[in-house]
Amino acid sequence: MASSLHAWETQALVAAFSVLLIAAGIFTTLFWKSKGLASSLNAVSNFCRFFYASFLKPHTGDGHTSGQQAALESFYKAQADVYDATRGKLLCGRKDMLGLVAAQLKYKAERGAWTYKKPVWVDVGGGTGWNIEAMGKVLDVPTFFADVYLIDLSPSLCQVARKRFARLGWTNVKVVCQDARSFRLDHAEVKAGGSEREKSATPDAQADLITFSYSLSMIPDYYSVVDSLSSLLGPSGLVGVVDFYVQSVVETTGRNYIGGSIQRHVNWVSRNFWRAWFELDRVGLEGAKRDYLEYRFGTLKSVDERNYLFGGLCIPYYIFLGVAKLSPSASRDGDPIGRLDAACTESPYLSPRQHRLDMSHAADTFVRSKAYDSAIINLSANLPLPSTFYQNHTWRIYYDEHQPQHTRFNNKYIYAFTWEDSRVDQRLLRICPDDVVLCISSAGDNLLDYLISSNPKRIHAVDLNPSQNHLLELKIAAFQSLPYSDFWRLFGEGKHSAFRELLINKISPHISSQAFQFWWSNASVFASSGGLFETGGSGHAIKLVRWLFWISGLTPTVKRLCEAKTLNEQRELWLLQIRRVLMSRVLHWIVIGGNFLWKAAGVPPAQRAMIVSDHLENGVLNPFSINLNDNSGEAMWEYIENTLGPVAQETLISDDNFYYLLALQGKYSR
């Protein structure tokens, strides 16, 4: 066993060395092409120093008596002054983590969180101070924070940091060369060069923000550091982490508090390779480290990503935002768990922390929500609450994302927009302010129209497909956080080249962790040629129709149809030109020949069965002599004919039917 393990480690190291050589060649080529000769040579020199210090230089200080500081200094001293120049491509996600943190801090500041006292930031393992300077691009560090403490155990890196902040003139930033386990704010001024008077000025002080940028994985005594800093964090404080990781999806199964698991799984080869590779740099990628972080803090945001520095051999990393485990951010309204449960079920308010006492006095007919039950189980096991309870808004209700009825949609939505006319709903339902509305979420357009037009007491949006609720949540969050111009580009035109930046810097405080994960991984939707409205299952049908228009040379005619000012003009274009394509033999064959259009149009099986049943009941076919499945294509074709005809001939699309206007031209009109 020992020899086999040794052979595997040797192979991993050889492979890693090969990758590094390839990377060196790539770096050299890129720098040589993009910069002048002097800059290129300097970049190559920096990379060689990094390579030598990381992989070739014999390290001292690894003995039992020398300690962690000596080991770090042996590793960093030879490369401290080129550290920032050589880590930009490797340490991805730092700016994103800082952007997410800054968005949360701004959200709190806008609501008066620091009216009387500015926040305090502790950056653990801050090294050269790159993070703090980078934060200056999204927050005014000298004026926003009362104090910023950079904690690092390497004297060489701390020296670089001191020079950085002296150059910037940021006097509220203190560089403390100290073990993070023993750091306390009431002693920080002395360590940073302060006086005894300054030491006693902040007894029992706590931090409002603690960040770790690729530092947690380098701390040997990881758990004690996390424990000590948990007590350092204030009750409403925020933790921000970005770091490498390797984990299998099996390791997260059954955990309802991690805020989603999109892209979390790392395959077996990558897990073993990166563990061996990073051990050369004294970086430990044990999965239990991240698990413990998620156990000690409530998850506010969690996202998994890949660094494609080496192409297909991508490096996994994660971003985590957390809060105090037993202090949900919504606790300002008393007991958010019980109140949320009452809102979900329309039952009387019961407190989960007093649930045994309350239930002894409650009627057996009270309905308990799944969110409430999950909170009770987690509290009883001393686990964090599900991530939805820690969000700034409690409109997204907890659900078990691992249930088969949710996973069958494969993290994809079907409807990017809603087809049904909400005005007809309003006319038939007559929704008033005292009503409680239960509806299917779909793309969320109609229920938002109910909210704006009728202002009902409450709306319960329900959908088996979590991705449909992610879309609805994005629309609500964007409405809360964006100016009209950005909102229009997202949901009026379906395209926005800066969506990812908006998601991080503006939308993130208003959206749940699961929805944030989804849109993080699908940010390209708004940058694609077709935009939002050509995505989802129904987007396939729209693309097919547009392709038919293009191949038939009818694209200009469709544009004229969308701009028609009268019904007569529209009918003429429809009957004489467009109908012959949409009702053509080609499209008829596609519909009749299989189930493609059912899926493309996003028709659920139950609704499909209803359409086929109506088709048979109308006497078109004999239900006793022909199999039901054989009739599905004909039923769908009849449904299309009966739907499109009245729409084209009885409603003016340019002025009175924005649903079909969107489908035809790919965007709404102002």
XYZ file of C-alpha atoms in Angstrom:
670
model
C 0.000 0.000 0.000
C 2.799 2.395 0.929
C 4.697 1.832 -2.316
C 1.507 2.228 -4.379
C 0.701 5.534 -2.674
C 4.268 6.732 -3.213
C 4.043 5.892 -6.921
C 0.773 7.828 -7.266
C 2.254 10.859 -5.547
C 5.305 10.702 -7.796
C 3.119 10.581 -10.904
C 1.037 13.502 -9.647
C 4.158 15.577 -8.994
C 5.571 14.807 -12.442
C 2.264 15.784 -14.027
C 2.167 18.971 -11.963
C 5.715 19.852 -13.001
C 4.755 19.370 -16.655
C 1.753 21.616 -16.251
C 3.922 24.283 -14.664
C 6.353 24.173 -17.562
C 3.487 24.531 -20.021
C 2.091 27.394 -17.947
C 5.485 29.081 -17.963
C 5.523 28.892 -21.752
C 1.993 30.274 -21.977
C 2.786 33.096 -19.587
C 5.968 33.965 -21.481
C 4.137 34.030 -24.825
C 1.293 36.166 -23.524
C 3.540 38.665 -21.836
C 5.839 38.847 -24.858
C 2.971 39.579 -27.241
C 1.049 42.027 -25.074
C 3.892 44.143 -23.692
C 7.196 45.600 -24.657
C 10.467 43.725 -24.404
C 11.415 45.183 -21.022
C 8.015 44.401 -19.493
C 8.051 40.912 -20.946
C 11.475 40.154 -19.550
C 10.418 41.503 -16.161
C 7.289 39.314 -16.207
C 9.343 36.251 -17.078
C 11.800 37.077 -14.297
C 8.967 37.416 -11.791
C 7.476 34.112 -12.854
C 10.841 32.359 -12.551
C 11.261 33.701 -9.019
C 7.775 32.477 -8.155
C 8.471 29.073 -9.688
C 11.790 28.694 -7.891
C 10.444 29.780 -4.486
C 7.364 27.580 -4.774
C 8.709 24.361 -6.258
C 12.521 24.235 -6.336
C 13.902 26.161 -3.378
C 14.742 23.978 -0.343
C 12.547 25.152 2.520
C 13.755 25.563 6.062
C 11.505 26.110 8.999
C 9.455 22.966 8.518
C 10.728 21.351 11.700
C 8.679 20.795 14.827
C 10.584 23.443 16.783
C 10.623 26.280 14.240
C 6.889 26.855 13.989
C 4.482 28.040 11.297
C 5.943 31.535 11.003
C 9.391 30.202 10.088
C 7.832 27.886 7.497
C 5.854 30.740 5.933
C 8.859 33.049 5.904
C 10.983 30.388 4.244
C 8.353 30.119 1.524
C 7.474 33.806 1.002
C 10.647 35.782 1.747
C 12.253 35.067 -1.620
C 9.131 36.094 -3.552
C 7.374 38.671 -1.354
C 8.042 41.623 -3.664
C 6.758 39.737 -6.758
C 3.842 38.024 -5.020
C 1.132 40.278 -6.477
C 2.637 40.197 -9.971
C 2.544 36.389 -10.074
C -0.789 35.589 -8.383
C -3.277 37.515 -10.503
C -4.120 34.607 -12.831
C -3.912 31.894 -10.187
C -6.023 33.407 -7.403
C -9.297 33.950 -9.229
C -12.464 35.160 -7.531
C -10.888 37.679 -5.165
C -12.516 40.688 -6.829
C -15.837 38.848 -6.989
C -15.729 38.026 -3.271
C -14.902 41.634 -2.423
C -17.696 42.829 -4.715
C -20.224 40.581 -2.982
C -19.023 41.708 0.442
C -19.146 45.372 -0.577
C -22.702 44.955 -1.903
C -23.827 43.549 1.451
C -22.089 46.343 3.366
C -23.683 49.005 1.170
C -27.077 47.386 1.664
C -26.636 47.579 5.444
C -25.300 51.126 5.304
C -28.318 52.294 3.301
C -30.519 50.983 6.107
C -28.637 52.783 8.856
C -26.516 49.919 10.184
C -23.573 52.218 10.947
C -25.225 55.516 11.654
C -23.328 55.945 14.927
C -20.273 53.745 14.343
C -18.325 52.902 11.239
C -17.620 49.204 10.573
C -14.373 47.415 11.429
C -12.774 45.036 8.907
C -10.292 42.253 9.722
C -8.525 40.672 6.724
C -6.977 37.394 7.900
C -3.948 36.192 5.957
C -4.038 39.469 4.034
C -0.406 39.144 2.928
C 0.673 42.097 0.812
C -2.591 44.037 1.264
C -3.786 43.468 -2.298
C -7.323 42.709 -1.120
C -7.685 45.912 0.846
C -6.443 48.074 -2.009
C -8.736 46.198 -4.426
C -11.693 46.878 -2.113
C -10.980 50.574 -2.698
C -12.426 50.216 -6.201
C -15.912 49.411 -4.841
C -15.810 51.144 -1.423
C -13.958 54.195 -0.151
C -11.862 52.294 2.385
C -10.439 55.344 4.262
C -13.902 56.829 4.925
C -16.210 53.795 4.993
C -14.316 51.797 7.640
C -13.345 52.985 11.102
C -10.391 50.589 11.125
C -9.023 47.891 8.858
C -6.684 45.231 10.279
C -4.500 43.123 8.037
C -3.409 39.996 9.927
C -0.590 37.873 8.570
C 2.154 35.716 10.065
C 4.796 36.434 7.394
C 7.029 39.448 8.234
C 8.123 39.776 4.601
C 4.553 40.025 3.279
C 3.594 42.409 6.086
C 6.498 44.667 5.124
C 5.190 44.858 1.544
C 1.736 45.700 2.925
C 3.054 48.524 5.105
C 4.780 50.095 2.128
C 1.566 49.775 0.104
C -0.612 51.638 2.607
C 2.045 54.249 3.289
C 2.035 54.952 -0.452
C -1.782 55.104 -0.506
C -1.945 57.224 2.625
C -4.635 55.036 4.201
C -4.062 55.747 7.878
C -6.982 53.638 9.114
C -5.302 50.430 7.870
C -3.149 48.603 10.452
C -0.816 45.770 9.512
C -0.468 43.232 12.325
C 2.110 40.432 12.099
C 0.461 37.907 14.412
C -1.089 34.464 14.663
C -4.767 34.823 13.757
C -5.794 32.546 16.629
C -4.642 35.040 19.238
C -5.760 38.213 17.490
C -8.191 40.392 19.447
C -9.304 43.883 18.547
C -8.682 45.218 22.063
C -4.993 44.290 21.646
C -4.715 45.152 17.973
C -3.565 48.754 18.405
C -0.599 47.698 20.511
C 0.441 45.048 17.966
C 0.131 47.631 15.195
C 2.235 50.154 17.102
C -0.454 51.918 19.130
C -0.285 53.157 22.698
C -1.635 51.694 25.941
C -4.387 54.305 25.849
C -5.488 53.001 22.453
C -5.413 49.445 23.772
C -7.983 50.122 26.464
C -10.197 52.198 24.172
C -11.898 49.178 22.555
C -12.571 46.490 25.186
C -14.452 43.412 23.929
C -14.586 44.961 20.459
C -15.926 42.863 17.593
C -15.469 43.002 13.848
C -18.201 43.791 11.343
C -16.361 42.086 8.492
C -13.810 39.251 8.448
C -12.318 38.102 5.147
C -10.077 35.215 4.080
C -8.593 35.350 0.596
C -6.859 32.062 -0.196
C -5.596 31.950 3.384
C -7.808 29.436 5.188
C -6.414 26.547 3.176
C -2.872 27.536 4.232
C -3.580 27.556 7.977
C -2.545 24.229 9.586
C -4.624 24.676 12.753
C -7.655 25.576 10.678
C -10.421 24.711 13.109
C -9.104 26.703 16.059
C -8.727 29.765 13.822
C -12.327 29.495 12.617
C -13.516 29.040 16.206
C -11.560 32.032 17.527
C -12.718 34.301 14.726
C -16.321 33.218 15.214
C -16.184 34.918 18.594
C -14.458 37.936 17.020
C -17.344 38.468 14.598
C -20.128 40.772 15.772
C -23.765 39.573 15.956
C -24.627 41.207 12.628
C -21.143 40.742 11.148
C -20.214 39.248 7.792
C -17.605 36.655 6.774
C -16.221 36.573 3.228
C -14.059 33.691 1.948
C -12.542 32.756 -1.391
C -10.322 29.690 -1.601
C -9.455 26.495 -3.437
C -11.417 23.329 -2.703
C -11.975 19.773 -3.900
C -15.135 17.886 -2.950
C -17.420 15.200 -4.239
C -21.151 15.827 -4.369
C -21.529 12.818 -2.063
C -19.902 14.840 0.732
C -22.724 17.424 0.673
C -25.688 15.077 0.333
C -28.377 15.692 2.910
C -27.134 19.131 3.984
C -29.911 21.660 3.686
C -27.885 24.639 4.917
C -25.108 25.058 2.316
C -27.039 27.382 -0.009
C -27.037 25.216 -3.125
C -24.600 22.828 -4.809
C -24.491 23.822 -8.492
C -21.002 22.956 -9.856
C -19.802 21.824 -6.421
C -18.842 18.316 -7.522
C -15.185 17.802 -8.491
C -14.339 14.546 -10.252
C -12.027 11.935 -8.739
C -9.016 12.718 -10.933
C -9.133 16.451 -10.207
C -9.653 15.883 -6.497
C -6.539 13.756 -6.141
C -4.415 15.740 -8.568
C -5.027 19.149 -7.000
C -4.568 17.826 -3.455
C -1.107 16.544 -4.386
C -0.256 19.629 -6.434
C -1.196 22.173 -3.762
C 0.600 20.275 -1.013
C 3.814 21.499 -2.639
C 2.735 25.022 -1.646
C 1.630 23.969 1.857
C -2.010 24.337 0.843
C -4.391 21.764 2.330
C -7.560 21.018 0.366
C -9.308 18.662 2.776
C -13.050 18.833 2.134
C -13.734 18.937 5.873
C -12.298 22.456 6.039
C -15.061 23.956 3.950
C -17.607 21.780 5.711
C -16.558 23.224 9.055
C -16.813 26.774 7.730
C -20.385 26.092 6.641
C -21.116 24.502 10.014
C -19.820 27.452 12.058
C -21.600 30.161 10.047
C -24.970 30.586 8.419
C -24.681 30.636 4.635
C -25.590 33.943 3.020
C -24.066 33.242 -0.394
C -22.139 30.263 -1.741
C -20.851 29.712 -5.246
C -18.484 27.208 -6.885
C -16.344 28.110 -9.877
C -13.395 26.942 -11.962
C -10.137 28.675 -12.878
C -9.261 27.749 -16.470
C -5.650 28.917 -16.253
C -4.460 25.509 -17.485
C -7.292 24.995 -19.968
C -9.195 21.759 -19.436
C -7.279 21.050 -16.226
C -9.322 23.613 -14.303
C -8.728 24.571 -10.671
C -11.862 24.503 -8.459
C -12.451 27.412 -6.090
C -15.379 28.692 -4.057
C -16.747 31.951 -2.673
C -18.578 31.945 0.646
C -20.421 34.706 2.487
C -21.588 33.834 5.981
C -23.175 35.342 9.072
C -23.470 34.326 12.719
C -25.071 30.874 12.832
C -27.878 31.628 15.263
C -28.481 35.206 14.195
C -30.346 35.301 10.880
C -30.084 38.694 9.234
C -33.849 38.897 9.293
C -33.968 38.539 13.085
C -34.628 42.239 13.373
C -38.337 41.406 13.002
C -38.286 39.172 16.078
C -38.525 35.533 15.049
C -38.326 35.181 11.255
C -38.763 31.387 11.291
C -42.151 31.362 12.922
C -43.385 34.410 11.048
C -42.284 32.947 7.743
C -44.065 29.715 8.603
C -47.258 31.600 9.343
C -46.963 33.431 6.035
C -46.389 30.168 4.133
C -49.298 28.284 5.583
C -51.741 31.028 6.575
C -51.608 29.453 10.060
C -51.306 31.336 13.362
C -47.805 32.442 14.306
C -45.782 29.900 16.321
C -42.179 30.277 17.398
C -39.901 27.329 16.486
C -37.683 28.028 19.500
C -40.759 27.595 21.696
C -42.329 24.965 19.485
C -42.906 22.326 22.161
C -44.684 24.776 24.435
C -46.619 26.382 21.616
C -47.681 23.085 20.096
C -48.990 21.881 23.451
C -51.509 24.722 23.290
C -52.119 24.562 19.555
C -54.895 22.776 17.742
C -54.007 19.649 15.816
C -55.335 21.283 12.662
C -52.473 23.796 12.447
C -50.431 23.258 9.319
C -46.663 23.174 9.595
C -44.571 24.215 6.617
C -41.518 22.290 5.406
C -39.429 25.386 6.123
C -40.530 25.358 9.761
C -39.909 21.626 10.156
C -36.428 21.943 8.629
C -35.579 24.801 10.979
C -36.645 22.735 13.990
C -34.497 19.770 12.911
C -31.438 21.963 12.321
C -31.809 23.838 15.605
C -32.164 20.563 17.487
C -28.927 19.262 15.894
C -27.025 22.535 16.478
C -26.749 23.039 12.712
C -27.114 26.318 10.855
C -30.568 27.067 9.541
C -31.248 26.541 5.831
C -29.655 29.344 3.833
C -32.976 31.005 2.958
C -33.414 32.087 6.597
C -30.253 34.206 6.534
C -31.149 36.288 3.489
C -31.945 39.996 3.633
C -35.390 39.214 2.222
C -37.500 36.218 3.213
C -39.604 35.958 0.083
C -37.865 32.755 -1.074
C -39.097 29.778 0.942
C -36.858 26.831 1.803
C -37.121 23.784 -0.455
C -35.112 20.575 -0.661
C -33.237 20.958 -3.939
C -32.241 17.272 -3.932
C -35.806 15.973 -4.219
C -36.455 14.120 -7.521
C -39.411 16.350 -8.420
C -36.962 19.287 -8.518
C -33.816 17.639 -9.885
C -35.612 16.285 -12.967
C -35.486 19.774 -14.475
C -31.642 19.680 -14.452
C -31.291 23.300 -13.311
C -33.037 24.621 -16.417
C -36.162 26.706 -16.727
C -38.761 26.109 -19.441
C -40.433 29.501 -19.751
C -38.351 32.667 -20.125
C -41.548 34.708 -20.384
C -45.257 34.168 -19.787
C -47.730 33.631 -22.639
C -51.031 33.955 -20.791
C -52.792 37.343 -20.866
C -52.840 38.705 -17.316
C -55.581 41.177 -18.263
C -57.959 38.292 -18.854
C -57.029 36.902 -15.428
C -57.703 40.247 -13.821
C -61.062 40.558 -15.542
C -62.180 37.068 -14.505
C -60.673 36.886 -11.010
C -61.285 40.489 -9.933
C -58.353 40.446 -7.524
C -58.645 42.973 -4.718
C -56.321 44.130 -1.869
C -57.840 41.687 0.648
C -57.169 38.617 -1.509
C -54.465 35.984 -1.050
C -53.385 34.641 -4.436
C -51.954 31.175 -5.090
C -50.502 30.787 -8.578
C -47.907 28.907 -10.606
C -44.711 30.935 -10.893
C -43.866 30.201 -14.527
C -41.739 33.177 -15.638
C -43.351 35.394 -13.004
C -44.727 38.032 -15.380
C -48.403 37.575 -14.575
C -48.116 37.442 -10.818
C -45.991 40.601 -10.861
C -48.777 42.204 -12.898
C -51.271 41.119 -10.208
C -49.033 42.704 -7.596
C -48.740 46.021 -9.424
C -52.320 46.236 -10.680
C -54.325 44.903 -7.730
C -51.916 44.899 -4.761
C -53.336 41.731 -3.122
C -52.629 40.971 0.525
C -50.197 38.193 -0.367
C -49.103 36.139 -3.386
C -47.876 32.548 -3.052
C -45.857 31.672 -6.179
C -45.416 27.898 -6.489
C -43.510 25.896 -9.092
C -42.030 22.399 -9.131
C -39.154 23.740 -11.226
C -36.819 25.713 -8.914
C -35.283 27.472 -11.918
C -38.605 29.160 -12.682
C -38.557 30.602 -9.181
C -34.922 31.627 -9.704
C -36.112 33.666 -12.695
C -38.937 35.229 -10.700
C -36.566 35.992 -7.852
C -34.128 37.660 -10.253
C -36.889 39.916 -11.570
C -37.954 40.942 -8.069
C -34.352 41.534 -6.969
C -33.580 43.554 -10.106
C -36.699 45.660 -9.525
C -35.457 46.325 -5.985
C -31.874 47.191 -6.887
C -31.498 48.474 -10.456
C -32.382 51.702 -12.250
C -35.023 51.435 -14.959
C -32.463 51.560 -17.777
C -30.714 48.386 -16.563
C -33.991 46.665 -15.710
C -35.295 47.384 -19.210
C -32.194 45.985 -20.870
C -32.494 42.772 -18.832
C -36.209 42.101 -19.134
C -37.365 44.399 -21.942
C -34.634 43.542 -24.434
C -33.334 40.357 -22.763
C -29.689 41.374 -23.175
C -27.136 43.099 -20.954
C -23.390 42.736 -21.474
C -22.700 43.786 -17.857
C -25.142 41.362 -16.217
C -22.460 39.556 -14.205
C -21.245 42.826 -12.686
C -24.833 43.829 -11.875
C -25.455 40.435 -10.284
C -22.449 40.784 -7.990
C -22.512 44.489 -7.148
C -26.228 45.356 -7.185
C -28.547 42.336 -7.233
C -26.780 39.939 -4.839
C -28.067 41.413 -1.523
C -31.648 40.904 -2.731
C -31.454 37.305 -3.962
C -31.150 33.908 -2.283
C -27.987 31.820 -2.426
C -29.580 29.175 -4.670
C -30.863 31.765 -7.143
C -27.528 33.578 -7.067
C -25.713 30.319 -7.859
C -28.065 29.661 -10.746
C -27.605 33.058 -12.369
C -23.879 33.077 -11.689
C -23.583 29.884 -13.735
C -26.023 31.190 -16.391
C -24.771 34.766 -16.701
C -24.057 34.160 -20.395
C -27.826 34.075 -21.047
C -27.932 37.865 -21.182
C -24.818 38.089 -23.359
C -25.945 35.544 -25.978
C -27.085 36.605 -29.441
C -30.693 35.632 -28.779
C -30.761 36.929 -25.207
C -33.031 35.791 -22.401
C -36.129 35.211 -24.503
C -34.549 32.557 -26.716
C -33.516 30.456 -23.721
C -35.422 27.832 -21.754
C -37.449 25.031 -23.231
C -39.866 27.372 -25.009
C -36.914 29.151 -26.616
C -36.435 26.161 -28.931
C -39.882 26.678 -30.451
C -39.213 30.405 -30.943
C -35.878 29.688 -32.642
C -37.561 27.168 -34.949
C -40.241 29.633 -36.025
C -37.698 32.391 -36.615
C -35.580 29.994 -38.652
C -38.594 29.199 -40.823
C -39.237 32.907 -41.329
C -35.601 33.466 -42.296
C -35.364 30.502 -44.677
C -38.631 31.600 -46.317
C -37.514 35.216 -46.660
C -40.333 36.429 -44.412
C -38.282 38.173 -41.724
C -39.028 41.657 -43.175
C -42.724 40.746 -43.428
C -42.836 39.683 -39.778
C -41.235 42.995 -38.837
C -43.989 44.830 -40.744
C -46.581 42.689 -38.935
C -45.128 43.763 -35.577
C -45.349 47.404 -36.690
C -48.842 47.226 -38.242
C -51.108 50.074 -37.139
C -54.463 48.491 -38.060
C -56.042 45.054 -37.853
C -56.755 45.033 -41.585
C -53.073 45.572 -42.379
C -52.118 42.824 -39.924
C -54.713 40.359 -41.252
C -53.527 40.869 -44.800
C -49.913 40.127 -43.867
C -50.986 37.084 -41.862
C -53.378 35.481 -44.326
C -51.458 36.141 -47.526
C -47.864 35.587 -46.432
C -47.092 34.455 -42.887
C -49.769 31.806 -42.357
C -48.537 29.707 -45.268
C -45.192 29.283 -43.498
C -46.404 28.721 -39.956
C -49.080 26.302 -41.181
C -46.747 24.718 -43.728
C -46.220 21.021 -44.392
C -42.681 21.244 -42.977
C -43.817 22.483 -39.597
C -46.788 20.105 -39.693
C -44.400 17.195 -40.223
C -42.210 18.317 -37.308
C -45.191 18.499 -34.973
C -46.885 15.315 -36.150
C -43.629 13.367 -36.436
C -42.711 13.361 -32.782
C -42.728 14.987 -29.372
C -40.190 17.722 -30.149
C -42.607 20.630 -30.167
C -44.304 19.494 -26.991
C -40.989 19.777 -25.186
C -39.875 22.866 -27.098
C -43.063 24.686 -26.195
C -42.635 23.619 -22.589
C -45.965 21.822 -22.379
C -46.101 19.681 -19.194
C -47.316 16.065 -19.613
C -50.550 16.743 -17.704
C -51.434 19.706 -19.909
C -50.513 17.697 -22.973
C -52.928 14.944 -21.880
C -55.707 17.513 -21.499
C -55.128 18.867 -25.023
C -55.143 15.364 -26.505
C -58.249 14.453 -24.506
C -60.111 17.534 -25.790
C -58.993 16.694 -29.301
C -60.449 13.197 -29.030
C -63.674 14.328 -27.382
C -64.334 16.673 -30.298
C -64.715 13.572 -32.466
C -61.757 14.233 -34.717
C -60.366 10.743 -34.144
C -61.748 7.525 -32.676
C -60.193 7.076 -29.218
C -61.018 3.345 -29.208
C -59.183 2.472 -32.388
C -56.096 4.703 -32.228
C -53.509 4.853 -29.472
C -53.531 8.112 -27.497
C -49.826 8.726 -28.099
C -50.318 8.489 -31.861
C -52.790 11.373 -31.700
C -50.619 13.747 -29.712
C -49.049 15.417 -32.751
C -52.410 16.000 -34.440
C -53.834 17.374 -31.203
C -50.963 19.816 -30.866
C -51.350 20.906 -34.478
C -55.045 21.586 -34.010
C -54.253 23.511 -30.821
C -51.721 25.691 -32.678
C -54.169 26.452 -35.477
C -56.962 27.353 -33.052
C -54.622 29.610 -31.085
C -52.652 31.487 -33.737
C -55.591 32.267 -36.031
C -57.612 34.358 -33.542
C -54.458 36.037 -32.213
C -53.385 37.216 -35.669
C -56.847 38.263 -36.831
C -58.506 39.634 -33.697
C -55.753 41.330 -31.635
C -53.438 44.105 -32.832
C -50.021 42.681 -31.969
C -48.102 45.956 -32.156
C -50.370 47.682 -29.655
C -52.467 45.141 -27.781
C -50.646 41.803 -27.622
C -47.159 42.235 -26.206
C -46.902 38.486 -25.512
C -46.799 37.543 -29.196
C -44.915 40.721 -30.053
C -42.102 39.477 -27.828
C -42.189 36.011 -29.409
C -42.003 37.444 -32.926
C -39.413 40.178 -32.541
C -37.429 38.901 -29.528
C -38.001 41.903 -27.289
C -40.698 44.130 -25.916
C -41.456 47.585 -27.301
C -41.410 50.690 -25.166
